[in-house]
């Protein structure tokens, strides 16, 4: 059967992708950001996942106000890095896993979570920047990726509670797949940031670190945090953090297993307008 061996959490910022693509990672501003991912790149090479289930948000790139799926699972064979206005990032094509994605769609939808099925989607910085941070600049990404897009751009966004319970259903789906696969689930976006209005530039270190503490120790309580707390404390774009609860919900301890091991934790400000948070949890 397929196993979920670990979950990875990381912020995404378009400027991080630009820093990599334009060879600026050695600059003083960026050095401390990339230092926080050195362990992670080595770790990923050792862990060798067969598939990454990557929870991310589209930023009005593949979707728009014309069509706003709350939860969308990518079942395609491949996904092209999107042109977000400066040409597509020079990163590898993202190879999907239609068979496992189809199984997860079947299982999760029959488990009462309605998903949109996506057979064609260009993937923006929400997906490619976490891959770059964790993998560096390879010729091909290390394994197939199942993109799972969450609407956190246009209200109403799903609650943390719904995301956490969906993560549990995704965990059940993956663990019932009849093939011996090492699967990782990644939750991305966040941490505190606000890109608009009078509070643009808002960062809240204390709140972010309390979020990381609670994500590790008590995700059930964290999942009950209302939207207004995210927006007030972590800024309008801080709501991206609900996606981390999907990955956390899929970990073994949530369904009665042992607590995960914290393999790595990192936090850094600034990176563009965003506080960068990063966590690796290994299932026992
Ligand atoms: C920034 C952060 C984001 O999450 C995003 O989608 C776009 C920009 C930023 O910090 O600049
Ligand atoms: Fe974003």
PDB file of C-alpha atoms and ligand atoms in Angstrom:
ATOM      1  CA  UNK A   1       0.000   0.000   0.000  1.00  0.00           C
ATOM      2  CA  UNK A   2       1.054   3.614  -0.428  1.00  0.00           C
ATOM      3  CA  UNK A   3       2.536   5.326   2.640  1.00  0.00           C
ATOM      4  CA  UNK A   4       2.643   8.995   3.620  1.00  0.00           C
ATOM      5  CA  UNK A   5       6.154   9.307   4.990  1.00  0.00           C
ATOM      6  CA  UNK A   6       6.385  13.036   5.614  1.00  0.00           C
ATOM      7  CA  UNK A   7       4.783  16.434   5.235  1.00  0.00           C
ATOM      8  CA  UNK A   8       6.601  19.560   4.140  1.00  0.00           C
ATOM      9  CA  UNK A   9       5.411  23.134   4.729  1.00  0.00           C
ATOM     10  CA  UNK A  10       6.817  26.169   2.996  1.00  0.00           C
ATOM     11  CA  UNK A  11       5.965  29.715   1.977  1.00  0.00           C
ATOM     12  CA  UNK A  12       5.959  30.700  -1.701  1.00  0.00           C
ATOM     13  CA  UNK A  13       7.006  34.110  -2.997  1.00  0.00           C
ATOM     14  CA  UNK A  14       7.391  34.979  -6.707  1.00  0.00           C
ATOM     15  CA  UNK A  15      10.575  36.963  -5.950  1.00  0.00           C
ATOM     16  CA  UNK A  16      12.189  33.773  -4.593  1.00  0.00           C
ATOM     17  CA  UNK A  17      11.630  32.158  -7.994  1.00  0.00           C
ATOM     18  CA  UNK A  18      13.079  35.235  -9.698  1.00  0.00           C
ATOM     19  CA  UNK A  19      16.125  35.192  -7.356  1.00  0.00           C
ATOM     20  CA  UNK A  20      16.841  31.580  -8.371  1.00  0.00           C
ATOM     21  CA  UNK A  21      16.180  32.099 -12.072  1.00  0.00           C
ATOM     22  CA  UNK A  22      18.283  35.289 -12.229  1.00  0.00           C
ATOM     23  CA  UNK A  23      21.152  33.717 -10.202  1.00  0.00           C
ATOM     24  CA  UNK A  24      20.802  36.072  -7.231  1.00  0.00           C
ATOM     25  CA  UNK A  25      20.683  33.476  -4.448  1.00  0.00           C
ATOM     26  CA  UNK A  26      24.185  34.482  -3.272  1.00  0.00           C
ATOM     27  CA  UNK A  27      23.211  38.119  -2.698  1.00  0.00           C
ATOM     28  CA  UNK A  28      23.164  39.302   0.926  1.00  0.00           C
ATOM     29  CA  UNK A  29      19.397  39.810   0.873  1.00  0.00           C
ATOM     30  CA  UNK A  30      18.668  36.273  -0.331  1.00  0.00           C
ATOM     31  CA  UNK A  31      21.455  34.216   1.278  1.00  0.00           C
ATOM     32  CA  UNK A  32      19.677  33.676   4.619  1.00  0.00           C
ATOM     33  CA  UNK A  33      16.475  32.563   2.864  1.00  0.00           C
ATOM     34  CA  UNK A  34      18.183  29.841   0.840  1.00  0.00           C
ATOM     35  CA  UNK A  35      20.345  28.785   3.801  1.00  0.00           C
ATOM     36  CA  UNK A  36      17.135  27.682   5.506  1.00  0.00           C
ATOM     37  CA  UNK A  37      16.520  25.159   2.701  1.00  0.00           C
ATOM     38  CA  UNK A  38      19.997  23.589   2.504  1.00  0.00           C
ATOM     39  CA  UNK A  39      19.040  20.842   4.948  1.00  0.00           C
ATOM     40  CA  UNK A  40      15.764  20.310   3.099  1.00  0.00           C
ATOM     41  CA  UNK A  41      17.377  19.788  -0.314  1.00  0.00           C
ATOM     42  CA  UNK A  42      19.675  17.108   1.132  1.00  0.00           C
ATOM     43  CA  UNK A  43      16.793  15.577   3.073  1.00  0.00           C
ATOM     44  CA  UNK A  44      14.628  15.311  -0.053  1.00  0.00           C
ATOM     45  CA  UNK A  45      17.456  13.554  -1.920  1.00  0.00           C
ATOM     46  CA  UNK A  46      17.729  10.970   0.877  1.00  0.00           C
ATOM     47  CA  UNK A  47      13.991  10.524   1.293  1.00  0.00           C
ATOM     48  CA  UNK A  48      13.379   9.973  -2.443  1.00  0.00           C
ATOM     49  CA  UNK A  49       9.581  10.287  -2.538  1.00  0.00           C
ATOM     50  CA  UNK A  50       7.803   8.443  -5.365  1.00  0.00           C
ATOM     51  CA  UNK A  51       5.055  11.077  -5.525  1.00  0.00           C
ATOM     52  CA  UNK A  52       4.514  14.536  -4.008  1.00  0.00           C
ATOM     53  CA  UNK A  53       0.925  15.593  -3.286  1.00  0.00           C
ATOM     54  CA  UNK A  54       1.378  19.360  -3.442  1.00  0.00           C
ATOM     55  CA  UNK A  55      -1.297  21.578  -1.883  1.00  0.00           C
ATOM     56  CA  UNK A  56      -0.965  25.110  -3.280  1.00  0.00           C
ATOM     57  CA  UNK A  57      -2.976  28.054  -4.490  1.00  0.00           C
ATOM     58  CA  UNK A  58      -3.350  29.433  -7.959  1.00  0.00           C
ATOM     59  CA  UNK A  59      -3.093  33.252  -8.133  1.00  0.00           C
ATOM     60  CA  UNK A  60      -5.656  34.009 -10.874  1.00  0.00           C
ATOM     61  CA  UNK A  61      -3.332  32.272 -13.353  1.00  0.00           C
ATOM     62  CA  UNK A  62      -5.061  29.015 -14.356  1.00  0.00           C
ATOM     63  CA  UNK A  63      -8.344  30.138 -12.797  1.00  0.00           C
ATOM     64  CA  UNK A  64      -9.923  33.582 -12.742  1.00  0.00           C
ATOM     65  CA  UNK A  65     -13.092  35.241 -11.516  1.00  0.00           C
ATOM     66  CA  UNK A  66     -14.814  33.266 -14.323  1.00  0.00           C
ATOM     67  CA  UNK A  67     -14.341  29.996 -12.447  1.00  0.00           C
ATOM     68  CA  UNK A  68     -13.370  29.583  -8.774  1.00  0.00           C
ATOM     69  CA  UNK A  69     -13.042  25.982  -7.569  1.00  0.00           C
ATOM     70  CA  UNK A  70     -12.641  25.737  -3.800  1.00  0.00           C
ATOM     71  CA  UNK A  71     -10.648  22.485  -4.066  1.00  0.00           C
ATOM     72  CA  UNK A  72      -9.241  21.220  -7.387  1.00  0.00           C
ATOM     73  CA  UNK A  73      -7.220  18.040  -7.925  1.00  0.00           C
ATOM     74  CA  UNK A  74      -4.878  17.745 -10.910  1.00  0.00           C
ATOM     75  CA  UNK A  75      -5.380  14.452 -12.716  1.00  0.00           C
ATOM     76  CA  UNK A  76      -3.349  15.359 -15.824  1.00  0.00           C
ATOM     77  CA  UNK A  77      -0.227  13.606 -17.120  1.00  0.00           C
ATOM     78  CA  UNK A  78       1.701  16.886 -17.036  1.00  0.00           C
ATOM     79  CA  UNK A  79       1.500  20.591 -16.193  1.00  0.00           C
ATOM     80  CA  UNK A  80       3.294  23.501 -17.810  1.00  0.00           C
ATOM     81  CA  UNK A  81       4.886  26.272 -15.697  1.00  0.00           C
ATOM     82  CA  UNK A  82       2.713  29.336 -16.221  1.00  0.00           C
ATOM     83  CA  UNK A  83       3.554  32.686 -17.763  1.00  0.00           C
ATOM     84  CA  UNK A  84       2.706  35.136 -14.957  1.00  0.00           C
ATOM     85  CA  UNK A  85       3.647  38.190 -16.994  1.00  0.00           C
ATOM     86  CA  UNK A  86       7.422  37.836 -17.358  1.00  0.00           C
ATOM     87  CA  UNK A  87       7.417  34.637 -19.428  1.00  0.00           C
ATOM     88  CA  UNK A  88       7.264  31.134 -17.917  1.00  0.00           C
ATOM     89  CA  UNK A  89       9.916  30.329 -15.288  1.00  0.00           C
ATOM     90  CA  UNK A  90      12.783  28.269 -16.776  1.00  0.00           C
ATOM     91  CA  UNK A  91      11.922  25.224 -14.674  1.00  0.00           C
ATOM     92  CA  UNK A  92      11.094  21.641 -15.694  1.00  0.00           C
ATOM     93  CA  UNK A  93       7.680  20.505 -16.828  1.00  0.00           C
ATOM     94  CA  UNK A  94       5.712  19.095 -13.880  1.00  0.00           C
ATOM     95  CA  UNK A  95       4.894  15.416 -14.433  1.00  0.00           C
ATOM     96  CA  UNK A  96       1.646  14.264 -12.849  1.00  0.00           C
ATOM     97  CA  UNK A  97       0.427  10.908 -11.545  1.00  0.00           C
ATOM     98  CA  UNK A  98      -3.008  10.429 -13.156  1.00  0.00           C
ATOM     99  CA  UNK A  99      -3.529   6.968 -11.678  1.00  0.00           C
ATOM    100  CA  UNK A 100      -2.978   7.939  -8.035  1.00  0.00           C
ATOM    101  CA  UNK A 101      -4.738  11.285  -8.561  1.00  0.00           C
ATOM    102  CA  UNK A 102      -7.761   9.462 -10.008  1.00  0.00           C
ATOM    103  CA  UNK A 103      -7.802   7.108  -7.039  1.00  0.00           C
ATOM    104  CA  UNK A 104      -7.636  10.020  -4.585  1.00  0.00           C
ATOM    105  CA  UNK A 105     -10.446  11.849  -6.436  1.00  0.00           C
ATOM    106  CA  UNK A 106     -12.624   8.719  -6.296  1.00  0.00           C
ATOM    107  CA  UNK A 107     -11.916   8.088  -2.624  1.00  0.00           C
ATOM    108  CA  UNK A 108     -12.166  11.698  -1.372  1.00  0.00           C
ATOM    109  CA  UNK A 109     -15.327  12.527  -3.330  1.00  0.00           C
ATOM    110  CA  UNK A 110     -16.996   9.330  -2.082  1.00  0.00           C
ATOM    111  CA  UNK A 111     -15.800  10.408   1.386  1.00  0.00           C
ATOM    112  CA  UNK A 112     -18.069  13.472   0.954  1.00  0.00           C
ATOM    113  CA  UNK A 113     -15.547  16.159  -0.068  1.00  0.00           C
ATOM    114  CA  UNK A 114     -16.472  17.636  -3.430  1.00  0.00           C
ATOM    115  CA  UNK A 115     -13.426  18.221  -5.594  1.00  0.00           C
ATOM    116  CA  UNK A 116     -13.107  19.833  -9.009  1.00  0.00           C
ATOM    117  CA  UNK A 117     -11.206  17.575 -11.394  1.00  0.00           C
ATOM    118  CA  UNK A 118      -8.621  19.400 -13.484  1.00  0.00           C
ATOM    119  CA  UNK A 119      -7.200  17.822 -16.625  1.00  0.00           C
ATOM    120  CA  UNK A 120      -5.449  20.924 -17.932  1.00  0.00           C
ATOM    121  CA  UNK A 121      -3.764  23.571 -15.785  1.00  0.00           C
ATOM    122  CA  UNK A 122      -0.670  25.743 -16.008  1.00  0.00           C
ATOM    123  CA  UNK A 123       1.000  25.969 -12.611  1.00  0.00           C
ATOM    124  CA  UNK A 124       2.140  29.314 -11.183  1.00  0.00           C
ATOM    125  CA  UNK A 125       4.649  30.343  -8.489  1.00  0.00           C
ATOM    126  CA  UNK A 126       2.388  28.790  -5.847  1.00  0.00           C
ATOM    127  CA  UNK A 127       3.556  25.374  -7.072  1.00  0.00           C
ATOM    128  CA  UNK A 128       6.898  25.984  -8.783  1.00  0.00           C
ATOM    129  CA  UNK A 129       8.546  28.084  -6.034  1.00  0.00           C
ATOM    130  CA  UNK A 130       8.115  25.399  -3.316  1.00  0.00           C
ATOM    131  CA  UNK A 131       9.544  22.836  -5.789  1.00  0.00           C
ATOM    132  CA  UNK A 132      12.526  25.110  -6.507  1.00  0.00           C
ATOM    133  CA  UNK A 133      13.158  25.730  -2.806  1.00  0.00           C
ATOM    134  CA  UNK A 134      13.121  22.009  -2.017  1.00  0.00           C
ATOM    135  CA  UNK A 135      14.833  20.671  -5.173  1.00  0.00           C
ATOM    136  CA  UNK A 136      17.152  23.455  -6.353  1.00  0.00           C
ATOM    137  CA  UNK A 137      17.599  23.627 -10.115  1.00  0.00           C
ATOM    138  CA  UNK A 138      17.408  20.057 -11.467  1.00  0.00           C
ATOM    139  CA  UNK A 139      16.932  19.145 -15.145  1.00  0.00           C
ATOM    140  CA  UNK A 140      13.755  17.309 -14.170  1.00  0.00           C
ATOM    141  CA  UNK A 141      11.783  17.366 -10.897  1.00  0.00           C
ATOM    142  CA  UNK A 142      12.679  14.326  -8.768  1.00  0.00           C
ATOM    143  CA  UNK A 143       9.272  12.637  -8.976  1.00  0.00           C
ATOM    144  CA  UNK A 144       5.686  13.014 -10.221  1.00  0.00           C
ATOM    145  CA  UNK A 145       3.609  15.721  -8.519  1.00  0.00           C
ATOM    146  CA  UNK A 146      -0.155  15.805  -7.929  1.00  0.00           C
ATOM    147  CA  UNK A 147      -1.162  19.478  -7.789  1.00  0.00           C
ATOM    148  CA  UNK A 148      -4.033  20.244  -5.442  1.00  0.00           C
ATOM    149  CA  UNK A 149      -5.294  23.822  -5.775  1.00  0.00           C
ATOM    150  CA  UNK A 150      -7.203  25.593  -2.985  1.00  0.00           C
ATOM    151  CA  UNK A 151      -9.063  28.871  -3.389  1.00  0.00           C
ATOM    152  CA  UNK A 152      -7.578  31.335  -0.907  1.00  0.00           C
ATOM    153  CA  UNK A 153      -7.677  34.278  -3.303  1.00  0.00           C
ATOM    154  CA  UNK A 154     -11.386  35.096  -3.620  1.00  0.00           C
ATOM    155  CA  UNK A 155     -13.717  35.010  -0.607  1.00  0.00           C
ATOM    156  CA  UNK A 156     -15.234  32.780   0.609  1.00  0.00           C
ATOM    157  CA  UNK A 157     -12.136  30.636   1.172  1.00  0.00           C
ATOM    158  CA  UNK A 158     -12.555  27.269   2.939  1.00  0.00           C
ATOM    159  CA  UNK A 159     -12.204  27.165   6.727  1.00  0.00           C
ATOM    160  CA  UNK A 160      -9.155  25.743   8.451  1.00  0.00           C
ATOM    161  CA  UNK A 161     -11.419  23.065   9.886  1.00  0.00           C
ATOM    162  CA  UNK A 162     -12.622  21.972   6.447  1.00  0.00           C
ATOM    163  CA  UNK A 163      -9.032  21.892   5.186  1.00  0.00           C
ATOM    164  CA  UNK A 164      -7.909  19.792   8.162  1.00  0.00           C
ATOM    165  CA  UNK A 165     -10.728  17.282   7.670  1.00  0.00           C
ATOM    166  CA  UNK A 166     -10.083  17.158   3.936  1.00  0.00           C
ATOM    167  CA  UNK A 167      -6.438  16.368   4.726  1.00  0.00           C
ATOM    168  CA  UNK A 168      -7.629  13.399   6.785  1.00  0.00           C
ATOM    169  CA  UNK A 169      -9.706  12.167   3.824  1.00  0.00           C
ATOM    170  CA  UNK A 170      -6.716  12.604   1.503  1.00  0.00           C
ATOM    171  CA  UNK A 171      -4.632  10.611   3.998  1.00  0.00           C
ATOM    172  CA  UNK A 172      -7.186   7.770   3.949  1.00  0.00           C
ATOM    173  CA  UNK A 173      -7.248   7.875   0.146  1.00  0.00           C
ATOM    174  CA  UNK A 174      -3.472   7.678  -0.239  1.00  0.00           C
ATOM    175  CA  UNK A 175      -3.121   4.912   2.352  1.00  0.00           C
ATOM    176  CA  UNK A 176      -5.732   2.830   0.507  1.00  0.00           C
ATOM    177  CA  UNK A 177      -3.848   2.940  -2.811  1.00  0.00           C
ATOM    178  CA  UNK A 178      -2.755  -0.557  -3.729  1.00  0.00           C
ATOM    179  CA  UNK A 179       0.848   0.114  -4.717  1.00  0.00           C
ATOM    180  CA  UNK A 180       3.926   0.454  -2.524  1.00  0.00           C
ATOM    181  CA  UNK A 181       4.592   4.175  -2.953  1.00  0.00           C
ATOM    182  CA  UNK A 182       6.481   6.632  -0.746  1.00  0.00           C
ATOM    183  CA  UNK A 183       4.211   9.693  -0.819  1.00  0.00           C
ATOM    184  CA  UNK A 184       4.897  13.114   0.672  1.00  0.00           C
ATOM    185  CA  UNK A 185       2.238  15.760   1.191  1.00  0.00           C
ATOM    186  CA  UNK A 186       3.241  19.405   1.028  1.00  0.00           C
ATOM    187  CA  UNK A 187       1.287  22.377   2.359  1.00  0.00           C
ATOM    188  CA  UNK A 188       2.408  25.695   0.914  1.00  0.00           C
ATOM    189  CA  UNK A 189       1.746  29.454   0.957  1.00  0.00           C
ATOM    190  CA  UNK A 190       1.828  31.864   3.932  1.00  0.00           C
ATOM    191  CA  UNK A 191       3.135  32.902   6.382  1.00  0.00           C
ATOM    192  CA  UNK A 192       2.074  36.404   7.442  1.00  0.00           C
ATOM    193  CA  UNK A 193       1.828  38.847   4.536  1.00  0.00           C
ATOM    194  CA  UNK A 194      -0.449  41.508   3.193  1.00  0.00           C
ATOM    195  CA  UNK A 195       0.061  42.774  -0.341  1.00  0.00           C
ATOM    196  CA  UNK A 196      -2.671  45.389  -0.458  1.00  0.00           C
ATOM    197  CA  UNK A 197      -4.255  48.356   1.307  1.00  0.00           C
ATOM    198  CA  UNK A 198      -3.011  50.486   4.210  1.00  0.00           C
ATOM    199  CA  UNK A 199      -1.520  47.485   6.046  1.00  0.00           C
ATOM    200  CA  UNK A 200       0.568  46.290   3.032  1.00  0.00           C
ATOM    201  CA  UNK A 201       3.869  44.884   4.295  1.00  0.00           C
ATOM    202  CA  UNK A 202       2.381  43.529   7.541  1.00  0.00           C
ATOM    203  CA  UNK A 203       4.482  40.800   9.188  1.00  0.00           C
ATOM    204  CA  UNK A 204       3.701  39.123  12.532  1.00  0.00           C
ATOM    205  CA  UNK A 205       6.626  37.022  13.785  1.00  0.00           C
ATOM    206  CA  UNK A 206       5.054  36.134  17.101  1.00  0.00           C
ATOM    207  CA  UNK A 207       1.808  34.928  15.545  1.00  0.00           C
ATOM    208  CA  UNK A 208       3.632  32.967  12.810  1.00  0.00           C
ATOM    209  CA  UNK A 209       5.793  31.135  15.324  1.00  0.00           C
ATOM    210  CA  UNK A 210       2.816  30.340  17.525  1.00  0.00           C
ATOM    211  CA  UNK A 211       1.142  28.936  14.377  1.00  0.00           C
ATOM    212  CA  UNK A 212       4.166  26.691  13.732  1.00  0.00           C
ATOM    213  CA  UNK A 213       4.161  25.534  17.385  1.00  0.00           C
ATOM    214  CA  UNK A 214       0.477  24.664  17.272  1.00  0.00           C
ATOM    215  CA  UNK A 215       0.663  23.065  13.826  1.00  0.00           C
ATOM    216  CA  UNK A 216       3.193  20.632  15.294  1.00  0.00           C
ATOM    217  CA  UNK A 217       1.627  20.069  18.715  1.00  0.00           C
ATOM    218  CA  UNK A 218      -2.129  20.551  18.398  1.00  0.00           C
ATOM    219  CA  UNK A 219      -3.375  20.807  14.790  1.00  0.00           C
ATOM    220  CA  UNK A 220      -6.909  19.948  15.888  1.00  0.00           C
ATOM    221  CA  UNK A 221      -7.150  23.100  18.029  1.00  0.00           C
ATOM    222  CA  UNK A 222      -5.388  25.147  15.334  1.00  0.00           C
ATOM    223  CA  UNK A 223      -7.934  24.007  12.751  1.00  0.00           C
ATOM    224  CA  UNK A 224     -10.668  25.777  14.753  1.00  0.00           C
ATOM    225  CA  UNK A 225      -9.043  29.181  14.313  1.00  0.00           C
ATOM    226  CA  UNK A 226     -11.533  31.429  12.475  1.00  0.00           C
ATOM    227  CA  UNK A 227     -10.653  33.252   9.239  1.00  0.00           C
ATOM    228  CA  UNK A 228     -10.848  36.643  10.885  1.00  0.00           C
ATOM    229  CA  UNK A 229      -7.880  35.738  13.120  1.00  0.00           C
ATOM    230  CA  UNK A 230      -5.703  34.932  10.086  1.00  0.00           C
ATOM    231  CA  UNK A 231      -6.631  38.163   8.361  1.00  0.00           C
ATOM    232  CA  UNK A 232      -6.307  40.362  11.439  1.00  0.00           C
ATOM    233  CA  UNK A 233      -3.055  38.845  12.698  1.00  0.00           C
ATOM    234  CA  UNK A 234      -1.311  37.511   9.568  1.00  0.00           C
ATOM    235  CA  UNK A 235      -2.640  39.917   6.930  1.00  0.00           C
ATOM    236  CA  UNK A 236      -5.051  39.450   4.046  1.00  0.00           C
ATOM    237  CA  UNK A 237      -2.750  36.953   2.286  1.00  0.00           C
ATOM    238  CA  UNK A 238      -1.963  35.148   5.552  1.00  0.00           C
ATOM    239  CA  UNK A 239      -5.120  33.132   4.840  1.00  0.00           C
ATOM    240  CA  UNK A 240      -2.919  31.010   2.519  1.00  0.00           C
ATOM    241  CA  UNK A 241      -1.913  29.217   5.738  1.00  0.00           C
ATOM    242  CA  UNK A 242      -5.157  27.204   5.837  1.00  0.00           C
ATOM    243  CA  UNK A 243      -3.523  25.051   3.142  1.00  0.00           C
ATOM    244  CA  UNK A 244      -0.939  23.851   5.682  1.00  0.00           C
ATOM    245  CA  UNK A 245      -3.787  22.219   7.620  1.00  0.00           C
ATOM    246  CA  UNK A 246      -4.559  19.939   4.654  1.00  0.00           C
ATOM    247  CA  UNK A 247      -1.039  18.500   4.762  1.00  0.00           C
ATOM    248  CA  UNK A 248      -1.104  18.291   8.565  1.00  0.00           C
ATOM    249  CA  UNK A 249      -4.464  16.464   8.536  1.00  0.00           C
ATOM    250  CA  UNK A 250      -2.948  13.687   6.414  1.00  0.00           C
ATOM    251  CA  UNK A 251      -0.275  12.823   9.013  1.00  0.00           C
ATOM    252  CA  UNK A 252      -0.534   9.543  10.939  1.00  0.00           C
ATOM    253  CA  UNK A 253      -0.953  10.963  14.465  1.00  0.00           C
ATOM    254  CA  UNK A 254      -4.236  12.613  13.419  1.00  0.00           C
ATOM    255  CA  UNK A 255      -5.729   9.153  12.810  1.00  0.00           C
ATOM    256  CA  UNK A 256      -4.367   7.563  15.988  1.00  0.00           C
ATOM    257  CA  UNK A 257      -0.677   7.029  15.141  1.00  0.00           C
ATOM    258  CA  UNK A 258       2.411   8.350  16.901  1.00  0.00           C
ATOM    259  CA  UNK A 259       3.396  12.033  16.892  1.00  0.00           C
ATOM    260  CA  UNK A 260       5.534  13.062  13.919  1.00  0.00           C
ATOM    261  CA  UNK A 261       9.206  13.988  14.281  1.00  0.00           C
ATOM    262  CA  UNK A 262      10.182  17.580  13.549  1.00  0.00           C
ATOM    263  CA  UNK A 263      13.040  17.065  11.085  1.00  0.00           C
ATOM    264  CA  UNK A 264      13.520  20.759  10.282  1.00  0.00           C
ATOM    265  CA  UNK A 265      12.104  24.150  11.210  1.00  0.00           C
ATOM    266  CA  UNK A 266      13.008  27.539   9.736  1.00  0.00           C
ATOM    267  CA  UNK A 267      11.662  31.070   9.874  1.00  0.00           C
ATOM    268  CA  UNK A 268      12.999  34.184   8.196  1.00  0.00           C
ATOM    269  CA  UNK A 269      11.937  37.767   7.494  1.00  0.00           C
ATOM    270  CA  UNK A 270      12.113  39.426   4.975  1.00  0.00           C
ATOM    271  CA  UNK A 271      11.521  37.821   1.591  1.00  0.00           C
ATOM    272  CA  UNK A 272       9.747  40.362  -0.574  1.00  0.00           C
ATOM    273  CA  UNK A 273       6.578  41.118   1.434  1.00  0.00           C
ATOM    274  CA  UNK A 274       6.323  37.741   3.123  1.00  0.00           C
ATOM    275  CA  UNK A 275       7.536  35.992   6.255  1.00  0.00           C
ATOM    276  CA  UNK A 276       9.074  32.699   5.135  1.00  0.00           C
ATOM    277  CA  UNK A 277       8.166  29.710   7.282  1.00  0.00           C
ATOM    278  CA  UNK A 278       9.280  26.148   6.636  1.00  0.00           C
ATOM    279  CA  UNK A 279       8.751  22.867   8.449  1.00  0.00           C
ATOM    280  CA  UNK A 280       9.431  19.198   7.740  1.00  0.00           C
ATOM    281  CA  UNK A 281       7.502  16.597   9.735  1.00  0.00           C
ATOM    282  CA  UNK A 282       8.318  12.903   9.413  1.00  0.00           C
ATOM    283  CA  UNK A 283       5.749  10.246  10.207  1.00  0.00           C
ATOM    284  CA  UNK A 284       6.887   7.876  12.944  1.00  0.00           C
TER     285      UNK A 284
HETATM  286  C1  LIG B   1       4.193  37.846  -2.558  1.00  0.00           C
HETATM  287  C2  LIG B   1       3.710  36.787  -1.789  1.00  0.00           C
HETATM  288  C3  LIG B   1       2.735  35.930  -2.299  1.00  0.00           C
HETATM  289  O1  LIG B   1       2.178  34.899  -1.602  1.00  0.00           O
HETATM  290  C4  LIG B   1       2.270  36.104  -3.585  1.00  0.00           C
HETATM  291  O2  LIG B   1       1.377  35.222  -4.061  1.00  0.00           O
HETATM  292  C5  LIG B   1       2.731  37.176  -4.355  1.00  0.00           C
HETATM  293  C6  LIG B   1       3.697  38.036  -3.832  1.00  0.00           C
HETATM  294  C7  LIG B   1       5.251  38.748  -2.020  1.00  0.00           C
HETATM  295  O3  LIG B   1       5.632  38.646  -0.858  1.00  0.00           O
HETATM  296  O4  LIG B   1       5.750  39.587  -2.774  1.00  0.00           O
HETATM  297 FE1  LIG B   2       0.636  33.775  -2.710  1.00  0.00          FE
END
